[in-house]
Amino acid sequence: MELEKLMEDLKKQIIEQLNLQEVTPESISNDQPLFKEGLGLDSIDALELIVLLQQHYNIRIANPEQGPEIFYSIRSMAEFIVAHQTAKA
Amino acid sequence: MNSEEVYITGSCILRHNSIRLNGDLLWETNRETDLQEWLRAGYDRFFGQYPKFHKMDALSKLGWLAAEILLKDTPVLSLPPETVGMVLSNRSGSLDTDLRYYATVKDIASPALFVYTLPNIVMGEICIRHGFKGENTFFVSETFDTELMSSYPAQLLTNTPLQACLCGWVEVMDQQYEVALFLLEKEKRGLAQPLTAAALDALYQKNKY
């Protein structure tokens, strides 16, 4: 899947899954941090992102310590998905 | 216990898609409006700027909305955090959300719903919003027990450091909901009715049907 398209899909999926009703896909940049100073997501949101990867991309995160790296930004999530799908192919 | 020194200084009632503050109609929509739509409309009308609202379950949204309206422009917001408490009650506990959460368990359990599978979370949301750190308790009873909900907060306000206490009824089950939130204070201001079960009941029953 093309990275740009994947990042746009992820933004829409995150807004829907996390119920971010006052956020638009256009307002999320690809490289801004998703947690703390960025979108301000919290630990429950992190669990929801894990569920999102499982539901939409059939990816289970085996090592929880990878979490902060994978979920740093939209781009890091998209790159992780692409790498995972490439490895499976 | 001497409840002479405790006053009901405000009330906020949410029922039949209307909001009444201190008995006065503040806002009303068509009774057929879906609860989630009505809550969203209420949030847009009175607040905005608190995105976490959208993540809350219906019980928390109802309590949060009522507290927001009831506390606006009151001196309670400037009291020391440890001196503001809360005593709430309802009939269904968190069953409305419990059932929604249970439905997700068949696929992938929803963390966002799981955190609302306790009725006292509504008090946590109100405390987070306003920084309250006083004692809080949640009771579950068949109906709004005005005897308990007047005597227990009165005891807290008389015998503990609390200076103000939010008390009342926050009930929701599917589309059926009712909120009756009262502000109790040692300070005589606002409505300033002495706190008694009868006074609480009279305020609760007003415009009930």
Short mmCIF file of N, CA and C in Angstrom, two decimals, chain B residues 12 14 19 21 26 42-43 46-50 53 56 60-74 77 125-130 132 166 181:
data_model
loop_
_atom_site.label_atom_id
_atom_site.label_comp_id
_atom_site.label_asym_id
_atom_site.label_seq_id
_atom_site.Cartn_x
_atom_site.Cartn_y
_atom_site.Cartn_z
N CYS B 12 -29.54 21.65 39.33
CA CYS B 12 -29.54 21.53 37.88
C CYS B 12 -30.23 20.20 37.53
N LEU B 14 -31.69 17.68 34.54
CA LEU B 14 -31.71 17.29 33.13
C LEU B 14 -32.72 16.16 32.97
N ILE B 19 -32.95 21.33 30.17
CA ILE B 19 -32.03 21.63 31.27
C ILE B 19 -32.63 22.77 32.08
N LEU B 21 -31.91 25.17 35.43
CA LEU B 21 -30.95 25.63 36.43
C LEU B 21 -31.70 26.42 37.49
N LEU B 26 -33.46 26.47 31.03
CA LEU B 26 -32.27 27.04 30.39
C LEU B 26 -32.25 26.70 28.90
N GLY B 42 -25.99 19.87 23.52
CA GLY B 42 -25.81 20.58 24.79
C GLY B 42 -24.37 21.02 25.00
N TYR B 43 -23.47 20.11 24.69
CA TYR B 43 -22.03 20.43 24.79
C TYR B 43 -21.68 21.59 23.86
N PHE B 46 -23.30 24.96 25.23
CA PHE B 46 -22.84 25.55 26.49
C PHE B 46 -21.31 25.57 26.68
N PHE B 47 -20.59 24.67 25.99
CA PHE B 47 -19.16 24.58 26.30
C PHE B 47 -18.25 24.57 25.09
N GLY B 48 -18.00 23.39 24.55
CA GLY B 48 -16.94 23.24 23.56
C GLY B 48 -15.62 23.26 24.32
N GLN B 49 -14.54 23.11 23.63
CA GLN B 49 -13.20 23.24 24.26
C GLN B 49 -12.91 22.21 25.35
N TYR B 50 -13.54 21.05 25.31
CA TYR B 50 -13.17 19.98 26.25
C TYR B 50 -13.31 18.66 25.49
N PHE B 53 -14.75 15.16 26.43
CA PHE B 53 -16.19 14.94 26.57
C PHE B 53 -16.68 13.85 25.61
N MET B 56 -16.32 10.22 26.69
CA MET B 56 -17.04 9.75 27.88
C MET B 56 -18.25 8.90 27.49
N SER B 60 -21.33 9.62 32.27
CA SER B 60 -20.35 10.67 32.57
C SER B 60 -20.70 11.97 31.88
N LYS B 61 -21.15 11.88 30.61
CA LYS B 61 -21.53 13.09 29.89
C LYS B 61 -22.66 13.83 30.61
N LEU B 62 -23.65 13.06 31.07
CA LEU B 62 -24.79 13.67 31.76
C LEU B 62 -24.36 14.37 33.04
N GLY B 63 -23.58 13.67 33.86
CA GLY B 63 -23.13 14.25 35.13
C GLY B 63 -22.22 15.44 34.91
N TRP B 64 -21.34 15.31 33.93
CA TRP B 64 -20.37 16.37 33.62
C TRP B 64 -21.08 17.62 33.15
N LEU B 65 -22.06 17.43 32.27
CA LEU B 65 -22.83 18.55 31.73
C LEU B 65 -23.58 19.28 32.85
N ALA B 66 -24.25 18.52 33.71
CA ALA B 66 -25.01 19.12 34.81
C ALA B 66 -24.08 19.86 35.77
N ALA B 67 -22.94 19.25 36.08
CA ALA B 67 -21.98 19.89 37.00
C ALA B 67 -21.44 21.18 36.40
N GLU B 68 -21.17 21.14 35.12
CA GLU B 68 -20.63 22.30 34.42
C GLU B 68 -21.59 23.49 34.52
N ILE B 69 -22.86 23.21 34.28
CA ILE B 69 -23.88 24.26 34.32
C ILE B 69 -24.11 24.75 35.74
N LEU B 70 -24.18 23.80 36.67
CA LEU B 70 -24.46 24.14 38.06
C LEU B 70 -23.33 24.96 38.71
N LEU B 71 -22.10 24.64 38.35
CA LEU B 71 -20.96 25.26 39.02
C LEU B 71 -20.48 26.56 38.37
N LYS B 72 -20.94 26.80 37.15
CA LYS B 72 -20.48 27.99 36.41
C LYS B 72 -20.69 29.26 37.24
N ASP B 73 -19.64 30.04 37.37
CA ASP B 73 -19.68 31.33 38.08
C ASP B 73 -19.98 31.21 39.58
N THR B 74 -19.79 30.02 40.15
CA THR B 74 -20.00 29.91 41.61
C THR B 74 -18.64 30.01 42.32
N LEU B 77 -15.79 26.97 42.78
CA LEU B 77 -14.63 26.68 41.93
C LEU B 77 -13.33 27.26 42.48
N GLU B 125 -14.66 12.09 36.41
CA GLU B 125 -14.62 13.06 35.30
C GLU B 125 -14.89 14.48 35.79
N ILE B 126 -15.84 14.60 36.72
CA ILE B 126 -16.15 15.94 37.26
C ILE B 126 -14.97 16.45 38.09
N CYS B 127 -14.37 15.55 38.88
CA CYS B 127 -13.21 15.94 39.71
C CYS B 127 -12.02 16.35 38.85
N ILE B 128 -11.78 15.60 37.75
CA ILE B 128 -10.67 15.94 36.85
C ILE B 128 -10.91 17.32 36.24
N ARG B 129 -12.13 17.54 35.83
CA ARG B 129 -12.48 18.82 35.18
C ARG B 129 -12.25 20.02 36.11
N HIS B 130 -12.68 19.88 37.38
CA HIS B 130 -12.65 21.02 38.28
C HIS B 130 -11.56 20.94 39.35
N PHE B 132 -11.42 18.90 41.91
CA PHE B 132 -11.90 18.57 43.25
C PHE B 132 -11.16 17.35 43.81
N LEU B 166 -21.38 18.33 45.92
CA LEU B 166 -22.35 18.09 44.86
C LEU B 166 -23.08 16.81 45.23
N LEU B 181 -29.00 17.29 40.03
CA LEU B 181 -27.76 17.58 40.74
C LEU B 181 -27.94 18.82 41.61
#
